[in-house]
Structures are given as C-alpha cells and as structure tokens.
CSV table of C-alpha atoms in Angstrom, one decimal:
chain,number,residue,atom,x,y,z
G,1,UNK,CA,138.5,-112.8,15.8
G,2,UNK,CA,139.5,-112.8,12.2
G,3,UNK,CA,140.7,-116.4,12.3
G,4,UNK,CA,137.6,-117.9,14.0
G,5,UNK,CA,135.6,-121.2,12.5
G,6,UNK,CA,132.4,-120.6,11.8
G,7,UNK,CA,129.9,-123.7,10.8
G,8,UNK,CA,127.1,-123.7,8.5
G,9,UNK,CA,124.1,-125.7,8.5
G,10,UNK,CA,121.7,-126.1,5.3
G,11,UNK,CA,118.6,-128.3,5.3
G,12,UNK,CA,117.2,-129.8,2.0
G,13,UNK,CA,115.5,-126.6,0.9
G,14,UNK,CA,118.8,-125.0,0.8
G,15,UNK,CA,120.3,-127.8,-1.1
G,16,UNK,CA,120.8,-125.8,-4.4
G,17,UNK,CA,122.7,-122.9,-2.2
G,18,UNK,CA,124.3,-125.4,-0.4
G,19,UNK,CA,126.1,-127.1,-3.8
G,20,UNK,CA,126.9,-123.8,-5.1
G,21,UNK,CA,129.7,-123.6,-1.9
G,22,UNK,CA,133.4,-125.0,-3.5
G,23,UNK,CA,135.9,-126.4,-1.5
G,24,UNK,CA,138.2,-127.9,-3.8
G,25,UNK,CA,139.2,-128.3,-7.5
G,26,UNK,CA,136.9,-131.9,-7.4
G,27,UNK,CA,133.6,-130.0,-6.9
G,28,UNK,CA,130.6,-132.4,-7.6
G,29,UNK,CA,127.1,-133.2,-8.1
G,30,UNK,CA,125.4,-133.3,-4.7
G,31,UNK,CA,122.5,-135.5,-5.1
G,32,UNK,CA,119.4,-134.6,-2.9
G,33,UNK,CA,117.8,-138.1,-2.2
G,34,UNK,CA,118.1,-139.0,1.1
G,35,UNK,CA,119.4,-135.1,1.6
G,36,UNK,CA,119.2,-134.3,5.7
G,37,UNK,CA,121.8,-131.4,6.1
G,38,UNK,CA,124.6,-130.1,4.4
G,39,UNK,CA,127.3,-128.7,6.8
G,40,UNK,CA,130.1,-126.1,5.4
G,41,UNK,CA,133.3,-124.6,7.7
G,42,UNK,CA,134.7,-121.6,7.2
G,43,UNK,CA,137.2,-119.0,8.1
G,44,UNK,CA,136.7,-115.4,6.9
G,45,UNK,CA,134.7,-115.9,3.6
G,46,UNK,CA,136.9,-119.4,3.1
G,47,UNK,CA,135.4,-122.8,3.0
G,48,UNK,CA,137.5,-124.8,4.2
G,49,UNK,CA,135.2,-128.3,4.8
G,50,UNK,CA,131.7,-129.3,3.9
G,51,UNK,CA,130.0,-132.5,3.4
G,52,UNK,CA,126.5,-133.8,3.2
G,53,UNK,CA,124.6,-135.7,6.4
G,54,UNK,CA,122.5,-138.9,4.2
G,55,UNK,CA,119.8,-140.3,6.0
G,56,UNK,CA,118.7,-143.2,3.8
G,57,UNK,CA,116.2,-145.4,6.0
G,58,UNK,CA,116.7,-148.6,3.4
G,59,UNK,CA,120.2,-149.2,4.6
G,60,UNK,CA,120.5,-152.2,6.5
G,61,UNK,CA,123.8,-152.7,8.3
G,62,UNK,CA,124.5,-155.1,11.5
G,63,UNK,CA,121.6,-153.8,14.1
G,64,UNK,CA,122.9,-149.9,13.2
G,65,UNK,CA,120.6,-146.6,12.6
G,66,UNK,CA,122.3,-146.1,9.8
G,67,UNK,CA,123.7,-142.4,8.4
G,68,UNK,CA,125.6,-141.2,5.1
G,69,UNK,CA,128.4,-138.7,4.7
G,70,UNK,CA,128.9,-138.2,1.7
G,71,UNK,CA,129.7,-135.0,-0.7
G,72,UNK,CA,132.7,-134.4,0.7
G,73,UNK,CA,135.5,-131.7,0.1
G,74,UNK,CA,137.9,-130.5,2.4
G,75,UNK,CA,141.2,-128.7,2.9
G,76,UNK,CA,144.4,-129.8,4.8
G,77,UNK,CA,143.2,-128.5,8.1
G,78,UNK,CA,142.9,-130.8,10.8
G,79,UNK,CA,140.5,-128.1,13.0
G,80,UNK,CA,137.8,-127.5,9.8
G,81,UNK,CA,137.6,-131.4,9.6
G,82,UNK,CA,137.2,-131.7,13.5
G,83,UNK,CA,134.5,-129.1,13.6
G,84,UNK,CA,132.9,-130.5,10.5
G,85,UNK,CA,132.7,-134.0,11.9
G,86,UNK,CA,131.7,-132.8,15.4
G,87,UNK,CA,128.5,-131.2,13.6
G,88,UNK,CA,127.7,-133.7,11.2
G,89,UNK,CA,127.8,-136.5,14.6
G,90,UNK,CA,125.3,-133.7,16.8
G,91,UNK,CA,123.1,-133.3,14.0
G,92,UNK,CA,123.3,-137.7,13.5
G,93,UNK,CA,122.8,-138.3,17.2
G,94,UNK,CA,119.3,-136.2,17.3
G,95,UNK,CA,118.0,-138.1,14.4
G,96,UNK,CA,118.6,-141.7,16.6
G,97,UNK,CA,121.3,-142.1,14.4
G,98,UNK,CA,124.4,-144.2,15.9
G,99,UNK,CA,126.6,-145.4,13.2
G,100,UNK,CA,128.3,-143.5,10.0
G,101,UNK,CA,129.2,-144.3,7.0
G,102,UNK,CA,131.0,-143.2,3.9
G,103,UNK,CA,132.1,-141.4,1.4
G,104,UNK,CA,128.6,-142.6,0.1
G,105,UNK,CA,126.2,-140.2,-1.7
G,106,UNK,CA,123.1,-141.1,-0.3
G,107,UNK,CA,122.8,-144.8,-1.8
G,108,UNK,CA,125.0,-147.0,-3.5
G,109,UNK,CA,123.9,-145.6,-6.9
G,110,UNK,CA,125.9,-142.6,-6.9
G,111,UNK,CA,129.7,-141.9,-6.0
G,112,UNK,CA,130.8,-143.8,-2.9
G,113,UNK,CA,134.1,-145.9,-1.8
G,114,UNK,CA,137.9,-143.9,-1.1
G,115,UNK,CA,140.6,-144.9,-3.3
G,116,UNK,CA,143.5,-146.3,-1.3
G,117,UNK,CA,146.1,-145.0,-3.9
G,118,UNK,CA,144.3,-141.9,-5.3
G,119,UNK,CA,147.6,-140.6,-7.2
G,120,UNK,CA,147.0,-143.4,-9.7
G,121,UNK,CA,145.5,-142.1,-12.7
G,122,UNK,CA,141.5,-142.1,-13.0
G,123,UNK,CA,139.5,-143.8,-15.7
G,124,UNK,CA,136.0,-143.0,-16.7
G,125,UNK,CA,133.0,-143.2,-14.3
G,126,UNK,CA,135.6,-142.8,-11.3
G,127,UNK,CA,135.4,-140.5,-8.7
G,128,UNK,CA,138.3,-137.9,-8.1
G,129,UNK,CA,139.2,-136.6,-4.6
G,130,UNK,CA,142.0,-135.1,-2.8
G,131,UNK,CA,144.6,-137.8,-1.6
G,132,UNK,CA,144.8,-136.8,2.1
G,133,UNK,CA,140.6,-137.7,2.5
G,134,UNK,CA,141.4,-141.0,3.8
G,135,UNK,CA,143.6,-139.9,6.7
G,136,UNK,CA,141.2,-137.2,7.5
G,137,UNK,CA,138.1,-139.9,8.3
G,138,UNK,CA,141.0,-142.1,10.0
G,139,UNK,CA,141.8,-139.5,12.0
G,140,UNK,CA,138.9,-139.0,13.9
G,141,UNK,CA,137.6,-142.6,14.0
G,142,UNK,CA,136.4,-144.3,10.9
G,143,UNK,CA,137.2,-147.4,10.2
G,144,UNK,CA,137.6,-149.6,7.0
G,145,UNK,CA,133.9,-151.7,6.6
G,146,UNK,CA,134.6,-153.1,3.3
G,147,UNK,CA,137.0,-153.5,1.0
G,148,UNK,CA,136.4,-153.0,-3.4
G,149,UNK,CA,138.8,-153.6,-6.4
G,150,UNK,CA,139.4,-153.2,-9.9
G,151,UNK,CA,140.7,-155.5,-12.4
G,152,UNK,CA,142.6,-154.8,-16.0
G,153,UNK,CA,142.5,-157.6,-18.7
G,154,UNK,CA,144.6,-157.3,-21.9
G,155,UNK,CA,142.7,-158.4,-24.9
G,156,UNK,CA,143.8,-161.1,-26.9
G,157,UNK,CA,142.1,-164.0,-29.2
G,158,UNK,CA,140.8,-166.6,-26.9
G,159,UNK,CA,137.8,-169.2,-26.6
G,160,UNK,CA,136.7,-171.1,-23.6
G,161,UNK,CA,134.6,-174.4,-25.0
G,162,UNK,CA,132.7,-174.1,-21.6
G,163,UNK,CA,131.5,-171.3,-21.8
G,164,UNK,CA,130.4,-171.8,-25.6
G,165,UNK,CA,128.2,-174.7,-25.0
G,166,UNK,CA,126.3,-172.2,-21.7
G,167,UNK,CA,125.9,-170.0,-25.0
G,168,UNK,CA,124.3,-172.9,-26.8
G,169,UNK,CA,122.3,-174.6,-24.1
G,170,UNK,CA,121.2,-170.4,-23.1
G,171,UNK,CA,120.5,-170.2,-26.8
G,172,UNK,CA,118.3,-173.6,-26.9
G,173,UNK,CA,116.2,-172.4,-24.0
G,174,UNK,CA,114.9,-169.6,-25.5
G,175,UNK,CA,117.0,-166.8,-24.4
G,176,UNK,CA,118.5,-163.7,-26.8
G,177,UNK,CA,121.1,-161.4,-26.4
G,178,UNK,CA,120.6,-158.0,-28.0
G,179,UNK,CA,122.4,-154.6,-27.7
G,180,UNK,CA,120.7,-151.9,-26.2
G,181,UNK,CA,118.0,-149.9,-28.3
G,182,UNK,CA,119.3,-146.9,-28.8
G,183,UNK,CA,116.2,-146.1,-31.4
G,184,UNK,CA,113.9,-146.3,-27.8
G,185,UNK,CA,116.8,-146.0,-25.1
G,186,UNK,CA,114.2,-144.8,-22.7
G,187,UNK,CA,112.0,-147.7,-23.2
G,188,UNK,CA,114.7,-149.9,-22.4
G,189,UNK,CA,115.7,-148.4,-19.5
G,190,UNK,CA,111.9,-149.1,-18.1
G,191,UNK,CA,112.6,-152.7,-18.8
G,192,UNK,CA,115.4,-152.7,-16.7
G,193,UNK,CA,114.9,-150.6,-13.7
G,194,UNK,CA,112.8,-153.5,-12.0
G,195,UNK,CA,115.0,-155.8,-13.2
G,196,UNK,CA,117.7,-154.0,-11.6
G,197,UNK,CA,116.2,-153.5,-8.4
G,198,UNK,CA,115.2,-157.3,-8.3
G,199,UNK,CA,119.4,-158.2,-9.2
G,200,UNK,CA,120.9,-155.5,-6.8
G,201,UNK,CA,118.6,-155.9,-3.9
G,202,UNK,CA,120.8,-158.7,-2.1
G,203,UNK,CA,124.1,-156.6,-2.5
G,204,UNK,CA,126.1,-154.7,0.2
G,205,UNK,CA,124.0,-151.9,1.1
G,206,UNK,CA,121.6,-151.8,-1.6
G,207,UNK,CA,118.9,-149.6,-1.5
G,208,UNK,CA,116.4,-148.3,-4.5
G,209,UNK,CA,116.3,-145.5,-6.7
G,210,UNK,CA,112.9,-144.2,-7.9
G,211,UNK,CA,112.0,-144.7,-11.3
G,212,UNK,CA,112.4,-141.0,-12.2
G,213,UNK,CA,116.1,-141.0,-10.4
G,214,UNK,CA,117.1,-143.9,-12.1
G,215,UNK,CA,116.2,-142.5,-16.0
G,216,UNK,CA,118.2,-139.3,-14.9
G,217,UNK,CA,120.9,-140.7,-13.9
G,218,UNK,CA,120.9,-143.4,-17.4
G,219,UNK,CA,119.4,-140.8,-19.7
G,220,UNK,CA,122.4,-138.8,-19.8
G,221,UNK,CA,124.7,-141.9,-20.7
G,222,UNK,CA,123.3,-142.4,-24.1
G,223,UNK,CA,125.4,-139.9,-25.9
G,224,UNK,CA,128.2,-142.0,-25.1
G,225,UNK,CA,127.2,-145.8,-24.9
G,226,UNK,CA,127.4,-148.4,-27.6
G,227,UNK,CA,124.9,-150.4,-28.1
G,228,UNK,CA,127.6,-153.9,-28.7
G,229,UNK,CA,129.0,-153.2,-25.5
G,230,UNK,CA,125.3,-152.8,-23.3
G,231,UNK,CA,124.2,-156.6,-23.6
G,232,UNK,CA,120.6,-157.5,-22.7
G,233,UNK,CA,120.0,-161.2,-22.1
G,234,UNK,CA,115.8,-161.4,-22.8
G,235,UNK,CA,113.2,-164.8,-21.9
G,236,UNK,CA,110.1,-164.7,-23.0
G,237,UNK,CA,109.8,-160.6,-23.1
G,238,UNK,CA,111.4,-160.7,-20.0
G,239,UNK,CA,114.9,-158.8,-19.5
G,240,UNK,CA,116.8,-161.5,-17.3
G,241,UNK,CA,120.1,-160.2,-17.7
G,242,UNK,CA,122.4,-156.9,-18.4
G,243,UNK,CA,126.0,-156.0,-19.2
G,244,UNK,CA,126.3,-152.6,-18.8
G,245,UNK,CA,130.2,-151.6,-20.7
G,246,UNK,CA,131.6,-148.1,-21.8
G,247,UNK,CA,134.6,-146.8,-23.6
G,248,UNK,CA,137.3,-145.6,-21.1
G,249,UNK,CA,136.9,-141.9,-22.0
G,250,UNK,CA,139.6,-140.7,-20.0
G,251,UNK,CA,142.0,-142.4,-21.6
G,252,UNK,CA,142.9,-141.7,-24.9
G,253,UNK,CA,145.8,-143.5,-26.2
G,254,UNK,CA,144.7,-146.8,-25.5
G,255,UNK,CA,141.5,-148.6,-26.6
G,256,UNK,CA,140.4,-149.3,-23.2
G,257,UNK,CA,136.6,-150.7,-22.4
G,258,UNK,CA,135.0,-150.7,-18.8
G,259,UNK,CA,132.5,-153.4,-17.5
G,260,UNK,CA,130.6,-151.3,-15.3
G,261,UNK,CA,127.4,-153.2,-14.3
G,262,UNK,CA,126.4,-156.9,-14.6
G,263,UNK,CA,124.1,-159.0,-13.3
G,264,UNK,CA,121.4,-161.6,-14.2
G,265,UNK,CA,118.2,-163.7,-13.0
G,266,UNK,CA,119.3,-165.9,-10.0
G,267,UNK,CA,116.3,-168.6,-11.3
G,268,UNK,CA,118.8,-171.9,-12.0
G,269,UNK,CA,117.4,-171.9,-15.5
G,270,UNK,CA,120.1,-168.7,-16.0
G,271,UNK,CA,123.2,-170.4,-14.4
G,272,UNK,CA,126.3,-168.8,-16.7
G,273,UNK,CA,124.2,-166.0,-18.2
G,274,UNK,CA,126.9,-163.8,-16.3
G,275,UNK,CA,129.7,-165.6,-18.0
G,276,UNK,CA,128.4,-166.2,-21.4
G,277,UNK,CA,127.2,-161.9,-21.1
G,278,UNK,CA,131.2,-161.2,-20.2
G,279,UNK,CA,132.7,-163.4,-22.7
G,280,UNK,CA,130.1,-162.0,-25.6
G,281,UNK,CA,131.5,-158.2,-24.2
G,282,UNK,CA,134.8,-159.9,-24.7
G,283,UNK,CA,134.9,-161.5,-28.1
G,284,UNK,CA,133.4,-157.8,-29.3
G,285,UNK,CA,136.3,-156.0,-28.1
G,286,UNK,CA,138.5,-159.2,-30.0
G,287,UNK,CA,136.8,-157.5,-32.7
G,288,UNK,CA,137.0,-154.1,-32.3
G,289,UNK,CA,140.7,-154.3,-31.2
G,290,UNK,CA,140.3,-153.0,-27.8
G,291,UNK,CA,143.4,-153.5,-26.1
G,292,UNK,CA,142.5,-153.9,-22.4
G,293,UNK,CA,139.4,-154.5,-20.2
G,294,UNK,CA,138.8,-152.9,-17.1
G,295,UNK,CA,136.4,-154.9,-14.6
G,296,UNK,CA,135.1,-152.2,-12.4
G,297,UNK,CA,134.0,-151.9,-8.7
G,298,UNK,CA,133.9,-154.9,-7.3
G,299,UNK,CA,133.4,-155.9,-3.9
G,300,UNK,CA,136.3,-158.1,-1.8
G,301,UNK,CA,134.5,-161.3,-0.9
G,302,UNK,CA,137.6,-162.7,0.3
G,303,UNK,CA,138.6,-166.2,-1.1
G,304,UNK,CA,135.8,-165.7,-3.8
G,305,UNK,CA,137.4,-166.4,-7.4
G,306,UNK,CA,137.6,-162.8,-9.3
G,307,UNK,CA,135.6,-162.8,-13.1
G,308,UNK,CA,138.2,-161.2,-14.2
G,309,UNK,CA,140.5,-164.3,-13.5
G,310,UNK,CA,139.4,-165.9,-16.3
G,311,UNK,CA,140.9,-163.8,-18.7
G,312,UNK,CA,144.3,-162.9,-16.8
G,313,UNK,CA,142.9,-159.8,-14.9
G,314,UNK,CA,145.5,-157.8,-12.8
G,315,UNK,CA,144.5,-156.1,-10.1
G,316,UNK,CA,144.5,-152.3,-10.6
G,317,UNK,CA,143.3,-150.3,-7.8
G,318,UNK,CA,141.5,-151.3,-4.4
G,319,UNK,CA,139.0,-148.6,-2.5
G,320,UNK,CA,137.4,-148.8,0.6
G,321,UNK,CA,134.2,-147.4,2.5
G,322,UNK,CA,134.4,-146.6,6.4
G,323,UNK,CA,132.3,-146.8,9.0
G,324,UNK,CA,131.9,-145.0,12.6
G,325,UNK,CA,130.4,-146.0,15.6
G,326,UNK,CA,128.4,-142.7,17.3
C-alpha cells in the first residue's frame, strides 16, 4: 500500500498552497492568470510530478479549444508522469477542451518553449528545467508545433550605409530615439503596454496581459536595466517603437548583452525602425566593449532571413513547444 500514487487536485483558490509543493531543484513562479487546476503526484509524502492545467480563452490555434500545461516539474518516473498527464487530460476534456499545449505558463508572456539541448549552459531571462522533460511529453503523445532559436553575434566595429540613411530619413520624419526613463520608469511602461499589445497581437499565440500584470512583471526589471540598451523610437508623443536589451547576468566573464524584445509600428511610414533600433543597440555595445550579442527567442519562420544575419549571428540553441490532440 506504501508505494501507491496518489493524485492531487488544486483549484485557483488553492494556488498559493499549490506553489508551495517542490518537485525539483528548478522550482518556479507559478503564475495564476488563466490558473484552472494545479495537479501534484505523489508517493508516501513524495512529489514526484505536478504541473499547472492553463485555460487561456484568447489562444487561437487551427479550429482547437485550446488548453496550457505549463509549471511543470517532474521526476524520472514514467508512472507519476502517466498519472499526471491522465489527470490533467480528464480535467481538459470536461472543460470542452481538445487540444494541449506546452510548457507554456498561461500566455506567451511568461516561461514557455523546451530547450532541445538543455545541458548547454543558461543565460539570463532563460528558463532552467530537467533535461529528460522533453522525452517525458514525447512519450505520451506531444508533438513538436513550433520551432524557436537563439542567435550569438560577436561584437566588432562595423557600419552598414543602408541602414544610416533609414536613421536619417527616420530622423527627418520626425521620429526620436531615447533610452528608457528610469527617473518615471513606471510612466513609461504605461506608454508601452498598448503599444505592446498593438505589436504582439499578430504573433504566434499571442494573447494580452492586463495592465496591472504587465507593470509586475516590468517593475521588477528596473534594478537591472540600462537605460542605453531599452531604446524607445517616439512620433508625435506616440511610442512607435521598442528595443527591450539586458546585460547577460549569468555570465560573468564575458561582456555579453541580450536583445530580448523588439518590435515597432507596422504603418509604412516606420519601414526599418526595427533595423535602425538593432543597429543603435549595436553601435552602444561598440562602445561599451561588449563582446557578444545574444538575439533571443525567436521564432523558426523557415526560409525567413534571421536579424541576426546581419551581423554574423551563429545559431546558439533551438527550443520547441508541443502540442497534443485530446
């Protein structure tokens, strides 16, 4: 009796409780939007699995009802996994849910994606995880739905005349480019959260944040931003673009910057702000003597030509998100 499986359910009033429950060394945040259930298995007082059900109604994928699974940890035991998965599919199935996907925490604002080579070393704003998670999902049916990478640069003196006379023609038609205002941070952060929301609302799964989750989330990254490498491209008041770049914390010996987040007005009158925002972000780290530049997260259009081409990016790790027909 001793070594029977037990399965716990917690609904979103028990969410608190729920991330208290450790499965692993990479414990994280759980975040509660979208929050349906969080389902634990254990053996004797031993957790050996838990993960969150997401039900995020904005998702739009093919003609799927759509569910998250997301917050995961587990052990090497192929049983707790089974068990854990058979839950988290009942609990799905009553809520006219017919398709899964993850690791995503609820929205593509917080932690989502596998790495495919997990023993590589992390760098800042990456999430950890145990390098068997993969195989687990594979193992009882999910299957790659997308495909991301990451790019390194090494930084070295360079000009591209093209690109200069965007600047100037950008420069003519009235646009600036200032650092972030780290005097009224939150301010700025108001500017851009519609702005945001406008420029992210064609990706890959994109859904909104609410105001309040969105200054959480960007409040606590002000200790440790610098205002040269957050760009904001402004029109007439109006923020119409956004280079969003931190300091590689996690890596010590080499000056290493990351370009998290970018994007821009799609309104013709912008054409190249993206390029002109990048190779600003660049010449800065000329300056600073960064040594590399790490383009971050981006998603595998295929025979699309990589930003980080242009200044004789490498590919350094790939990740991919899974999905599961119920």
């Amino acid at each position: 009796m001793d070594n029977i499986m037990t399965t716990e359910i917690y609904d979103k009033d028990q969410s608190d409780t729920f991330a208290r429950i450790h499965v692993s060394q990479e414990h994280e945040r759980i975040p509660t939007d979208h929050y349906y259930a969080g389902i634990a298995v254990k053996q004797q007082d031993v957790y050996l699995a838990k993960a969150v059900l997401y039900i995020n109604t904005g998702i739009t994928y093919q003609d799927k009802n759509v569910g998250l699974v997301g917050a995961y940890e587990a052990q090497e035991n192929e049983e707790a996994v089974r068990q854990l998965f058979q839950t988290i599919e009942k609990l799905a199935k009553e809520q006219g849910i017919d398709f899964l996907i993850g690791p995503m925490n609820g929205s593509t604002w917080e932690n989502y994606r596998f790495h495919d080579h997990p023993e590589k070393s992390l760098f800042f704003m990456e999430m950890k995880h145990q390098p068997y998670y993969a195989k687990q999902w594979k193992s009882i049916g999910f299957e790659p739905i997308a495909h991301y990478y990451s790019a390194i640069a090494f930084v070295a003196p360079r000009r591209n005349e093209k690109i200069d006379q965007v600047k100037n023609r950008l420069l003519r038609d009235g646009i600036i480019i200032r650092g972030i205002d780290m005097d009224d941070y939150e301010a700025d952060l108001k500017k851009l959260y519609p702005f945001l929301h406008e420029s992210f609302k064609q990706n890959f799964l994109y859904t909104p944040i609410t105001e309040t989750s969105f200054l959480e989330k960007y409040l606590s990254l002000q200790a440790i931003l610098k205002p040269e490498f957050v760009q904001i491209a402004e029109h007439e008041g109006k923020i119409v673009g956004i280079l969003l770049g931190t300091d590689d914390l996690l890596n010590p010996t080499d000056k290493t910057l990351i370009i998290k987040t970018l994007a821009r007005s799609p309104q013709r009158l912008y054409g190249g702000l993206g390029l002109v925002l990048v190779d600003d972000f660049y010449q800065k780290a000329v300056s600073k003597e960064y040594q590399r530049i790490i383009f971050a997260f981006m998603i595998d259009e295929g025979d699309a030509t990589p930003l980080s081409d242009q200044y004789g990016g490498d590919l350094l790790k790939t990740y991919t998100l899974y999905g599961k027909s119920l």
